[in-house]
């Protein structure tokens, strides 16, 4: 019986990799220095896992930016616009864009990695495209670990998953048709790894957690048949995660692989489905993903041991591995850093390092019933699990009663959008192509320093308040001077769009160093929802009121929606997620009503994560969409018709949820569209989306500044697709992570472009 970890966080202690990469971007460190930091982080991760007793440790799970981007480099899948670049300049240009001297290239698209808050770079495919191998990274990292005496299993993304996660960039072909060109490169890679003496290669095929067409299943079968024909000594681990194999189970069981990995956190029943399946070959090894790679709750050893024992009844022990459910990329690094957490809550938790210990302990308990150290841990685990079930911290009867009292009237606006729209146009008096931003403005070093000093007690509340007010007023004055139509207060008082609200809600607890990678160097610190949620006091009214007092223009109230707060938190697993989401919705509803009472006429409730929460299997989606949309409507429906409700979504495919988006009944939705060149807008056009829409015209995740011509071209596209009176002009996301100089230039271009559009005699309103 072996222990198996599918991947480990790469950000390092206290975000060491973020600091190094951003230091390289700012030319504060050299490429060699960045390389040294990266190597040190990898070595530390491998050595720690080895010291804890992990048998199968991953390599190639490290990345400077994104593992899919790394696979693009490995396979020579480089879009033509980057052909004249090389090395790290090309790598970061692909992820962020590049604008210098005579070079101006746009970044690749970015979207969510299945149903997580991790973003990957979308591979781009063209007809007749060829591929070529660059195995330097994979081989180098394997050799680095080998030099430590650690024989790792390289992790690669499977060929069909890679193709299906990408996009065709021209019409007239299907990217799956590129498989014949791609497979020889994979075969070459596998043979090179085999020559190094690699024992196992982990091939990630999470696309098997989705509904696949027959031709897609056949493509997977053909791929692994090709790999099998290589007759290598290296054995293949088929790694699927985030859901069951579902209708792909027969396919998975017949693939010529040595090990089949199961995510038994997301799909507990599939172990029995496989053990009793007529196609299951008992000579194959099952990797049991029992330790949750997506959440931070301590593993229930007794439940996990029951699953292991069911496997032992059917399989020899050497055919059973104990594993994480997926890569630990999605969890914080180490609970030991959290010295200020409530001690009762802390004992219920496990971060990445602790989860590795859980994997090893379960292996020990299952293979050696007399292991004294493991038995001590089993007893402590039982104590923590029991205490959590009986804790008085978790339950609030008033909240439960309020949820039970919700009626249909609590989910309905007074009138339809058509009626509301006329009243809002009269009250708000906005021009055609009204301009706004998504909410946040750059948080400079000074702003972050103020927050840190305030938390340390080096600034008192009055001093901190004064500084924030000065920054807010500066942003209002700049927005007025720039000519934006609907302003925002800038959110300088906020650390994170979810953390800020969680800090003011009951039922949440926060870490100090619980960082998780969202994309590139962007890390978030998700709150932990441990108990029933309620809002004890107003959360945003003070700053919205202050900002509105500074200007005659409308200032948006800025809130994060209930589904996004849920999705971007570590959520309690002792009740349905829908129940927790409804509790959050009631808290946000209270805030919406208070903002309206304070005279805020436009309120934005961001639901950036609505699409992210969509189950991977179509059969499970409608149930989720029903309660998710209901939660948004609970949060947003308690206002008058004249109050305009906005929402925002980013980096999502909308086609399969467009009807549910319409059912949210927001007066205006803003979406990310710039990287896809308005492609994502098609879902709204085909559906004839009736409400206001702001297709993002400025990619805020890239440092490059969009030109007037680029923005106008995007607006021209939108104008041909949508009623002119429904179009808003905005960036595709918040501007918190950008610098002020580039932000100002980009927003000035945005406003100028909108004004030009108004001048082009569009009168069809």
PDB file of C-alpha atoms in Angstrom, residues 432-688:
ATOM      1  CA  UNK A 432     -25.909  56.385 -24.456  1.00  0.00           C
ATOM      2  CA  UNK A 433     -22.936  54.055 -23.846  1.00  0.00           C
ATOM      3  CA  UNK A 434     -22.667  54.950 -20.142  1.00  0.00           C
ATOM      4  CA  UNK A 435     -19.184  54.380 -18.768  1.00  0.00           C
ATOM      5  CA  UNK A 436     -18.230  52.872 -15.435  1.00  0.00           C
ATOM      6  CA  UNK A 437     -15.645  50.576 -13.848  1.00  0.00           C
ATOM      7  CA  UNK A 438     -16.197  47.271 -12.102  1.00  0.00           C
ATOM      8  CA  UNK A 439     -15.445  48.574  -8.622  1.00  0.00           C
ATOM      9  CA  UNK A 440     -11.901  48.523  -7.312  1.00  0.00           C
ATOM     10  CA  UNK A 441      -9.013  50.837  -8.147  1.00  0.00           C
ATOM     11  CA  UNK A 442      -5.277  50.142  -7.732  1.00  0.00           C
ATOM     12  CA  UNK A 443      -4.210  49.419  -4.198  1.00  0.00           C
ATOM     13  CA  UNK A 444      -0.822  51.035  -3.990  1.00  0.00           C
ATOM     14  CA  UNK A 445       1.958  50.104  -1.596  1.00  0.00           C
ATOM     15  CA  UNK A 446       0.888  53.071   0.509  1.00  0.00           C
ATOM     16  CA  UNK A 447      -2.705  51.859   0.803  1.00  0.00           C
ATOM     17  CA  UNK A 448      -1.588  48.354   1.725  1.00  0.00           C
ATOM     18  CA  UNK A 449       0.892  49.777   4.209  1.00  0.00           C
ATOM     19  CA  UNK A 450      -1.854  51.803   5.900  1.00  0.00           C
ATOM     20  CA  UNK A 451      -3.936  48.663   6.313  1.00  0.00           C
ATOM     21  CA  UNK A 452      -0.997  46.735   7.745  1.00  0.00           C
ATOM     22  CA  UNK A 453      -0.169  49.529  10.187  1.00  0.00           C
ATOM     23  CA  UNK A 454      -3.799  49.796  11.249  1.00  0.00           C
ATOM     24  CA  UNK A 455      -3.963  46.056  11.954  1.00  0.00           C
ATOM     25  CA  UNK A 456      -0.735  46.271  13.956  1.00  0.00           C
ATOM     26  CA  UNK A 457      -2.050  49.246  15.963  1.00  0.00           C
ATOM     27  CA  UNK A 458       0.507  51.632  14.480  1.00  0.00           C
ATOM     28  CA  UNK A 459      -2.351  53.751  13.077  1.00  0.00           C
ATOM     29  CA  UNK A 460      -5.458  54.454  15.139  1.00  0.00           C
ATOM     30  CA  UNK A 461      -8.942  54.282  13.635  1.00  0.00           C
ATOM     31  CA  UNK A 462      -9.193  58.042  13.103  1.00  0.00           C
ATOM     32  CA  UNK A 463      -5.833  58.268  11.322  1.00  0.00           C
ATOM     33  CA  UNK A 464      -6.647  55.288   9.108  1.00  0.00           C
ATOM     34  CA  UNK A 465     -10.077  56.673   8.288  1.00  0.00           C
ATOM     35  CA  UNK A 466      -8.585  60.037   7.321  1.00  0.00           C
ATOM     36  CA  UNK A 467      -6.058  58.461   4.951  1.00  0.00           C
ATOM     37  CA  UNK A 468      -8.710  56.302   3.279  1.00  0.00           C
ATOM     38  CA  UNK A 469     -11.019  59.272   2.855  1.00  0.00           C
ATOM     39  CA  UNK A 470      -8.256  61.248   1.181  1.00  0.00           C
ATOM     40  CA  UNK A 471      -7.577  58.355  -1.224  1.00  0.00           C
ATOM     41  CA  UNK A 472     -11.284  57.932  -1.929  1.00  0.00           C
ATOM     42  CA  UNK A 473     -11.718  61.630  -2.665  1.00  0.00           C
ATOM     43  CA  UNK A 474      -8.729  61.571  -5.021  1.00  0.00           C
ATOM     44  CA  UNK A 475     -10.310  58.697  -6.942  1.00  0.00           C
ATOM     45  CA  UNK A 476     -13.666  60.484  -7.156  1.00  0.00           C
ATOM     46  CA  UNK A 477     -12.066  63.677  -8.429  1.00  0.00           C
ATOM     47  CA  UNK A 478     -10.052  61.734 -11.019  1.00  0.00           C
ATOM     48  CA  UNK A 479     -13.152  59.875 -12.218  1.00  0.00           C
ATOM     49  CA  UNK A 480     -15.041  63.163 -12.564  1.00  0.00           C
ATOM     50  CA  UNK A 481     -12.178  64.741 -14.488  1.00  0.00           C
ATOM     51  CA  UNK A 482     -11.863  61.685 -16.749  1.00  0.00           C
ATOM     52  CA  UNK A 483     -15.563  61.825 -17.578  1.00  0.00           C
ATOM     53  CA  UNK A 484     -16.818  58.498 -16.233  1.00  0.00           C
ATOM     54  CA  UNK A 485     -20.604  58.498 -15.946  1.00  0.00           C
ATOM     55  CA  UNK A 486     -21.109  56.165 -12.983  1.00  0.00           C
ATOM     56  CA  UNK A 487     -18.415  56.310 -10.343  1.00  0.00           C
ATOM     57  CA  UNK A 488     -17.119  53.922  -7.701  1.00  0.00           C
ATOM     58  CA  UNK A 489     -15.468  54.722  -4.397  1.00  0.00           C
ATOM     59  CA  UNK A 490     -12.407  52.595  -5.201  1.00  0.00           C
ATOM     60  CA  UNK A 491     -12.588  50.064  -2.342  1.00  0.00           C
ATOM     61  CA  UNK A 492      -9.376  51.223  -0.704  1.00  0.00           C
ATOM     62  CA  UNK A 493     -10.639  50.008   2.662  1.00  0.00           C
ATOM     63  CA  UNK A 494     -11.029  46.451   1.339  1.00  0.00           C
ATOM     64  CA  UNK A 495      -8.440  43.704   1.372  1.00  0.00           C
ATOM     65  CA  UNK A 496     -10.303  41.220  -0.845  1.00  0.00           C
ATOM     66  CA  UNK A 497     -13.797  41.190  -2.340  1.00  0.00           C
ATOM     67  CA  UNK A 498     -14.800  38.165  -0.263  1.00  0.00           C
ATOM     68  CA  UNK A 499     -12.568  38.503   2.772  1.00  0.00           C
ATOM     69  CA  UNK A 500     -13.785  42.050   3.410  1.00  0.00           C
ATOM     70  CA  UNK A 501     -17.381  40.910   3.760  1.00  0.00           C
ATOM     71  CA  UNK A 502     -16.583  37.717   5.623  1.00  0.00           C
ATOM     72  CA  UNK A 503     -14.758  39.730   8.276  1.00  0.00           C
ATOM     73  CA  UNK A 504     -18.029  41.496   9.020  1.00  0.00           C
ATOM     74  CA  UNK A 505     -20.305  38.460   8.979  1.00  0.00           C
ATOM     75  CA  UNK A 506     -20.921  35.970  11.768  1.00  0.00           C
ATOM     76  CA  UNK A 507     -19.956  32.388  10.953  1.00  0.00           C
ATOM     77  CA  UNK A 508     -16.649  33.262   9.259  1.00  0.00           C
ATOM     78  CA  UNK A 509     -13.086  32.904  10.476  1.00  0.00           C
ATOM     79  CA  UNK A 510      -9.873  34.076   8.807  1.00  0.00           C
ATOM     80  CA  UNK A 511      -6.327  32.919   8.382  1.00  0.00           C
ATOM     81  CA  UNK A 512      -3.229  35.056   8.358  1.00  0.00           C
ATOM     82  CA  UNK A 513      -1.232  33.089   5.792  1.00  0.00           C
ATOM     83  CA  UNK A 514      -3.874  30.884   4.159  1.00  0.00           C
ATOM     84  CA  UNK A 515      -3.014  31.994   0.613  1.00  0.00           C
ATOM     85  CA  UNK A 516      -4.193  30.058  -2.422  1.00  0.00           C
ATOM     86  CA  UNK A 517      -3.195  30.727  -6.032  1.00  0.00           C
ATOM     87  CA  UNK A 518      -5.987  32.116  -8.207  1.00  0.00           C
ATOM     88  CA  UNK A 519      -3.926  32.826 -11.334  1.00  0.00           C
ATOM     89  CA  UNK A 520      -0.307  33.693 -11.992  1.00  0.00           C
ATOM     90  CA  UNK A 521       0.928  35.713  -9.035  1.00  0.00           C
ATOM     91  CA  UNK A 522      -2.595  36.533  -7.897  1.00  0.00           C
ATOM     92  CA  UNK A 523      -3.230  34.801  -4.574  1.00  0.00           C
ATOM     93  CA  UNK A 524      -6.346  34.967  -2.432  1.00  0.00           C
ATOM     94  CA  UNK A 525      -6.930  34.164   1.211  1.00  0.00           C
ATOM     95  CA  UNK A 526     -10.343  32.465   1.280  1.00  0.00           C
ATOM     96  CA  UNK A 527     -12.422  32.883   4.427  1.00  0.00           C
ATOM     97  CA  UNK A 528     -13.525  29.772   6.284  1.00  0.00           C
ATOM     98  CA  UNK A 529     -17.281  29.444   6.782  1.00  0.00           C
ATOM     99  CA  UNK A 530     -17.574  27.318   9.894  1.00  0.00           C
ATOM    100  CA  UNK A 531     -21.081  28.212  11.157  1.00  0.00           C
ATOM    101  CA  UNK A 532     -24.410  29.905  10.484  1.00  0.00           C
ATOM    102  CA  UNK A 533     -24.049  33.272   8.710  1.00  0.00           C
ATOM    103  CA  UNK A 534     -25.644  36.597   9.579  1.00  0.00           C
ATOM    104  CA  UNK A 535     -24.851  40.304   9.266  1.00  0.00           C
ATOM    105  CA  UNK A 536     -24.634  42.006  12.670  1.00  0.00           C
ATOM    106  CA  UNK A 537     -24.075  45.525  11.259  1.00  0.00           C
ATOM    107  CA  UNK A 538     -23.978  47.449   7.928  1.00  0.00           C
ATOM    108  CA  UNK A 539     -20.785  46.671   6.029  1.00  0.00           C
ATOM    109  CA  UNK A 540     -20.400  49.169   3.165  1.00  0.00           C
ATOM    110  CA  UNK A 541     -22.857  51.995   3.809  1.00  0.00           C
ATOM    111  CA  UNK A 542     -20.307  54.237   5.503  1.00  0.00           C
ATOM    112  CA  UNK A 543     -17.946  54.357   2.494  1.00  0.00           C
ATOM    113  CA  UNK A 544     -20.691  54.469  -0.122  1.00  0.00           C
ATOM    114  CA  UNK A 545     -22.273  57.388   1.716  1.00  0.00           C
ATOM    115  CA  UNK A 546     -18.987  59.226   1.968  1.00  0.00           C
ATOM    116  CA  UNK A 547     -18.154  58.791  -1.710  1.00  0.00           C
ATOM    117  CA  UNK A 548     -21.635  59.870  -2.805  1.00  0.00           C
ATOM    118  CA  UNK A 549     -21.336  63.004  -0.654  1.00  0.00           C
ATOM    119  CA  UNK A 550     -18.329  64.081  -2.737  1.00  0.00           C
ATOM    120  CA  UNK A 551     -20.033  64.164  -6.143  1.00  0.00           C
ATOM    121  CA  UNK A 552     -23.270  64.871  -7.955  1.00  0.00           C
ATOM    122  CA  UNK A 553     -22.669  61.874 -10.192  1.00  0.00           C
ATOM    123  CA  UNK A 554     -24.006  58.468  -9.203  1.00  0.00           C
ATOM    124  CA  UNK A 555     -21.706  56.279  -7.115  1.00  0.00           C
ATOM    125  CA  UNK A 556     -22.325  52.543  -7.192  1.00  0.00           C
ATOM    126  CA  UNK A 557     -22.696  50.591  -3.995  1.00  0.00           C
ATOM    127  CA  UNK A 558     -20.320  47.647  -4.323  1.00  0.00           C
ATOM    128  CA  UNK A 559     -21.163  44.223  -2.893  1.00  0.00           C
ATOM    129  CA  UNK A 560     -20.046  40.653  -3.446  1.00  0.00           C
ATOM    130  CA  UNK A 561     -22.895  38.275  -4.162  1.00  0.00           C
ATOM    131  CA  UNK A 562     -23.861  35.245  -2.067  1.00  0.00           C
ATOM    132  CA  UNK A 563     -22.786  32.608  -4.597  1.00  0.00           C
ATOM    133  CA  UNK A 564     -19.373  34.234  -5.062  1.00  0.00           C
ATOM    134  CA  UNK A 565     -18.821  34.559  -1.315  1.00  0.00           C
ATOM    135  CA  UNK A 566     -19.708  30.877  -1.046  1.00  0.00           C
ATOM    136  CA  UNK A 567     -17.540  29.732  -3.969  1.00  0.00           C
ATOM    137  CA  UNK A 568     -14.516  31.746  -2.917  1.00  0.00           C
ATOM    138  CA  UNK A 569     -14.593  30.570   0.675  1.00  0.00           C
ATOM    139  CA  UNK A 570     -13.788  27.269   2.295  1.00  0.00           C
ATOM    140  CA  UNK A 571     -17.340  26.169   3.044  1.00  0.00           C
ATOM    141  CA  UNK A 572     -18.582  24.092   5.970  1.00  0.00           C
ATOM    142  CA  UNK A 573     -19.328  20.525   4.884  1.00  0.00           C
ATOM    143  CA  UNK A 574     -21.844  19.617   7.582  1.00  0.00           C
ATOM    144  CA  UNK A 575     -24.881  21.026   5.725  1.00  0.00           C
ATOM    145  CA  UNK A 576     -25.842  21.535   2.046  1.00  0.00           C
ATOM    146  CA  UNK A 577     -24.007  24.372   0.303  1.00  0.00           C
ATOM    147  CA  UNK A 578     -27.390  25.737  -0.784  1.00  0.00           C
ATOM    148  CA  UNK A 579     -28.328  26.284   2.865  1.00  0.00           C
ATOM    149  CA  UNK A 580     -25.156  28.247   3.560  1.00  0.00           C
ATOM    150  CA  UNK A 581     -25.651  30.281   0.379  1.00  0.00           C
ATOM    151  CA  UNK A 582     -29.183  31.245   1.398  1.00  0.00           C
ATOM    152  CA  UNK A 583     -27.909  32.457   4.763  1.00  0.00           C
ATOM    153  CA  UNK A 584     -25.346  34.661   2.991  1.00  0.00           C
ATOM    154  CA  UNK A 585     -28.043  35.940   0.610  1.00  0.00           C
ATOM    155  CA  UNK A 586     -30.120  37.194   3.524  1.00  0.00           C
ATOM    156  CA  UNK A 587     -27.112  39.044   4.914  1.00  0.00           C
ATOM    157  CA  UNK A 588     -26.434  40.706   1.536  1.00  0.00           C
ATOM    158  CA  UNK A 589     -30.134  41.566   1.207  1.00  0.00           C
ATOM    159  CA  UNK A 590     -29.919  43.487   4.463  1.00  0.00           C
ATOM    160  CA  UNK A 591     -26.965  45.442   3.083  1.00  0.00           C
ATOM    161  CA  UNK A 592     -28.716  46.196  -0.221  1.00  0.00           C
ATOM    162  CA  UNK A 593     -31.714  47.649   1.584  1.00  0.00           C
ATOM    163  CA  UNK A 594     -29.508  49.790   3.807  1.00  0.00           C
ATOM    164  CA  UNK A 595     -27.617  51.153   0.796  1.00  0.00           C
ATOM    165  CA  UNK A 596     -30.886  52.104  -0.861  1.00  0.00           C
ATOM    166  CA  UNK A 597     -32.058  53.840   2.305  1.00  0.00           C
ATOM    167  CA  UNK A 598     -28.800  55.798   2.287  1.00  0.00           C
ATOM    168  CA  UNK A 599     -29.620  57.177  -1.177  1.00  0.00           C
ATOM    169  CA  UNK A 600     -27.444  54.903  -3.324  1.00  0.00           C
ATOM    170  CA  UNK A 601     -29.345  54.490  -6.609  1.00  0.00           C
ATOM    171  CA  UNK A 602     -27.065  51.919  -8.285  1.00  0.00           C
ATOM    172  CA  UNK A 603     -25.958  48.803  -6.429  1.00  0.00           C
ATOM    173  CA  UNK A 604     -23.641  46.209  -7.940  1.00  0.00           C
ATOM    174  CA  UNK A 605     -23.764  42.662  -6.558  1.00  0.00           C
ATOM    175  CA  UNK A 606     -20.862  40.759  -8.109  1.00  0.00           C
ATOM    176  CA  UNK A 607     -21.482  37.124  -8.967  1.00  0.00           C
ATOM    177  CA  UNK A 608     -18.179  36.424 -10.668  1.00  0.00           C
ATOM    178  CA  UNK A 609     -18.279  32.806  -9.493  1.00  0.00           C
ATOM    179  CA  UNK A 610     -21.789  31.791 -10.555  1.00  0.00           C
ATOM    180  CA  UNK A 611     -20.542  29.819 -13.568  1.00  0.00           C
ATOM    181  CA  UNK A 612     -17.647  28.419 -11.575  1.00  0.00           C
ATOM    182  CA  UNK A 613     -20.010  26.601  -9.219  1.00  0.00           C
ATOM    183  CA  UNK A 614     -21.773  24.806 -12.063  1.00  0.00           C
ATOM    184  CA  UNK A 615     -21.498  21.013 -11.635  1.00  0.00           C
ATOM    185  CA  UNK A 616     -19.412  19.307 -14.296  1.00  0.00           C
ATOM    186  CA  UNK A 617     -22.183  16.846 -15.119  1.00  0.00           C
ATOM    187  CA  UNK A 618     -25.170  18.294 -16.969  1.00  0.00           C
ATOM    188  CA  UNK A 619     -27.614  16.158 -15.006  1.00  0.00           C
ATOM    189  CA  UNK A 620     -26.601  17.930 -11.787  1.00  0.00           C
ATOM    190  CA  UNK A 621     -26.682  21.494 -13.068  1.00  0.00           C
ATOM    191  CA  UNK A 622     -30.294  22.574 -12.855  1.00  0.00           C
ATOM    192  CA  UNK A 623     -30.500  21.866  -9.133  1.00  0.00           C
ATOM    193  CA  UNK A 624     -27.470  24.074  -8.542  1.00  0.00           C
ATOM    194  CA  UNK A 625     -28.703  26.851 -10.820  1.00  0.00           C
ATOM    195  CA  UNK A 626     -32.083  26.883  -9.109  1.00  0.00           C
ATOM    196  CA  UNK A 627     -30.690  27.577  -5.656  1.00  0.00           C
ATOM    197  CA  UNK A 628     -27.877  29.832  -6.897  1.00  0.00           C
ATOM    198  CA  UNK A 629     -30.238  32.102  -8.850  1.00  0.00           C
ATOM    199  CA  UNK A 630     -32.690  32.095  -5.962  1.00  0.00           C
ATOM    200  CA  UNK A 631     -29.916  33.248  -3.629  1.00  0.00           C
ATOM    201  CA  UNK A 632     -29.070  36.184  -5.926  1.00  0.00           C
ATOM    202  CA  UNK A 633     -32.730  37.159  -6.160  1.00  0.00           C
ATOM    203  CA  UNK A 634     -33.101  37.038  -2.390  1.00  0.00           C
ATOM    204  CA  UNK A 635     -30.108  39.349  -2.118  1.00  0.00           C
ATOM    205  CA  UNK A 636     -31.262  41.800  -4.795  1.00  0.00           C
ATOM    206  CA  UNK A 637     -35.063  41.906  -4.849  1.00  0.00           C
ATOM    207  CA  UNK A 638     -35.874  43.979  -1.788  1.00  0.00           C
ATOM    208  CA  UNK A 639     -35.429  47.381  -3.504  1.00  0.00           C
ATOM    209  CA  UNK A 640     -37.658  49.799  -5.400  1.00  0.00           C
ATOM    210  CA  UNK A 641     -37.932  49.721  -9.184  1.00  0.00           C
ATOM    211  CA  UNK A 642     -35.922  52.948  -9.465  1.00  0.00           C
ATOM    212  CA  UNK A 643     -32.873  51.353  -7.830  1.00  0.00           C
ATOM    213  CA  UNK A 644     -30.682  49.799 -10.494  1.00  0.00           C
ATOM    214  CA  UNK A 645     -29.114  46.435  -9.661  1.00  0.00           C
ATOM    215  CA  UNK A 646     -25.898  45.503 -11.467  1.00  0.00           C
ATOM    216  CA  UNK A 647     -24.021  42.225 -11.374  1.00  0.00           C
ATOM    217  CA  UNK A 648     -20.649  41.189 -12.739  1.00  0.00           C
ATOM    218  CA  UNK A 649     -19.269  37.903 -14.090  1.00  0.00           C
ATOM    219  CA  UNK A 650     -15.828  37.186 -15.474  1.00  0.00           C
ATOM    220  CA  UNK A 651     -13.786  34.475 -17.187  1.00  0.00           C
ATOM    221  CA  UNK A 652     -16.704  32.144 -17.854  1.00  0.00           C
ATOM    222  CA  UNK A 653     -18.447  30.407 -20.715  1.00  0.00           C
ATOM    223  CA  UNK A 654     -22.059  31.559 -20.585  1.00  0.00           C
ATOM    224  CA  UNK A 655     -23.845  29.533 -23.256  1.00  0.00           C
ATOM    225  CA  UNK A 656     -25.007  26.749 -20.993  1.00  0.00           C
ATOM    226  CA  UNK A 657     -26.254  29.043 -18.209  1.00  0.00           C
ATOM    227  CA  UNK A 658     -27.593  32.041 -20.130  1.00  0.00           C
ATOM    228  CA  UNK A 659     -31.228  31.333 -19.242  1.00  0.00           C
ATOM    229  CA  UNK A 660     -30.325  31.228 -15.562  1.00  0.00           C
ATOM    230  CA  UNK A 661     -28.381  34.495 -15.897  1.00  0.00           C
ATOM    231  CA  UNK A 662     -31.502  36.066 -17.364  1.00  0.00           C
ATOM    232  CA  UNK A 663     -33.517  34.629 -14.474  1.00  0.00           C
ATOM    233  CA  UNK A 664     -31.287  36.522 -12.038  1.00  0.00           C
ATOM    234  CA  UNK A 665     -33.081  39.600 -13.413  1.00  0.00           C
ATOM    235  CA  UNK A 666     -30.268  42.066 -12.762  1.00  0.00           C
ATOM    236  CA  UNK A 667     -30.853  45.393 -14.494  1.00  0.00           C
ATOM    237  CA  UNK A 668     -27.273  45.412 -15.868  1.00  0.00           C
ATOM    238  CA  UNK A 669     -24.670  42.671 -16.177  1.00  0.00           C
ATOM    239  CA  UNK A 670     -21.005  43.355 -16.910  1.00  0.00           C
ATOM    240  CA  UNK A 671     -18.902  40.530 -18.331  1.00  0.00           C
ATOM    241  CA  UNK A 672     -15.344  39.781 -19.422  1.00  0.00           C
ATOM    242  CA  UNK A 673     -15.130  39.993 -23.208  1.00  0.00           C
ATOM    243  CA  UNK A 674     -11.867  41.637 -24.201  1.00  0.00           C
ATOM    244  CA  UNK A 675      -9.572  38.599 -24.371  1.00  0.00           C
ATOM    245  CA  UNK A 676     -12.111  36.708 -26.467  1.00  0.00           C
ATOM    246  CA  UNK A 677     -12.673  39.738 -28.746  1.00  0.00           C
ATOM    247  CA  UNK A 678     -16.396  39.800 -27.818  1.00  0.00           C
ATOM    248  CA  UNK A 679     -16.785  36.088 -28.529  1.00  0.00           C
ATOM    249  CA  UNK A 680     -18.369  35.518 -25.116  1.00  0.00           C
ATOM    250  CA  UNK A 681     -21.036  38.052 -26.011  1.00  0.00           C
ATOM    251  CA  UNK A 682     -22.562  35.643 -28.528  1.00  0.00           C
ATOM    252  CA  UNK A 683     -24.386  33.710 -25.825  1.00  0.00           C
ATOM    253  CA  UNK A 684     -26.254  36.872 -24.802  1.00  0.00           C
ATOM    254  CA  UNK A 685     -27.001  37.759 -28.423  1.00  0.00           C
ATOM    255  CA  UNK A 686     -28.269  34.313 -29.390  1.00  0.00           C
ATOM    256  CA  UNK A 687     -30.471  34.270 -26.300  1.00  0.00           C
ATOM    257  CA  UNK A 688     -31.704  37.823 -26.991  1.00  0.00           C
TER     258      UNK A 688
END
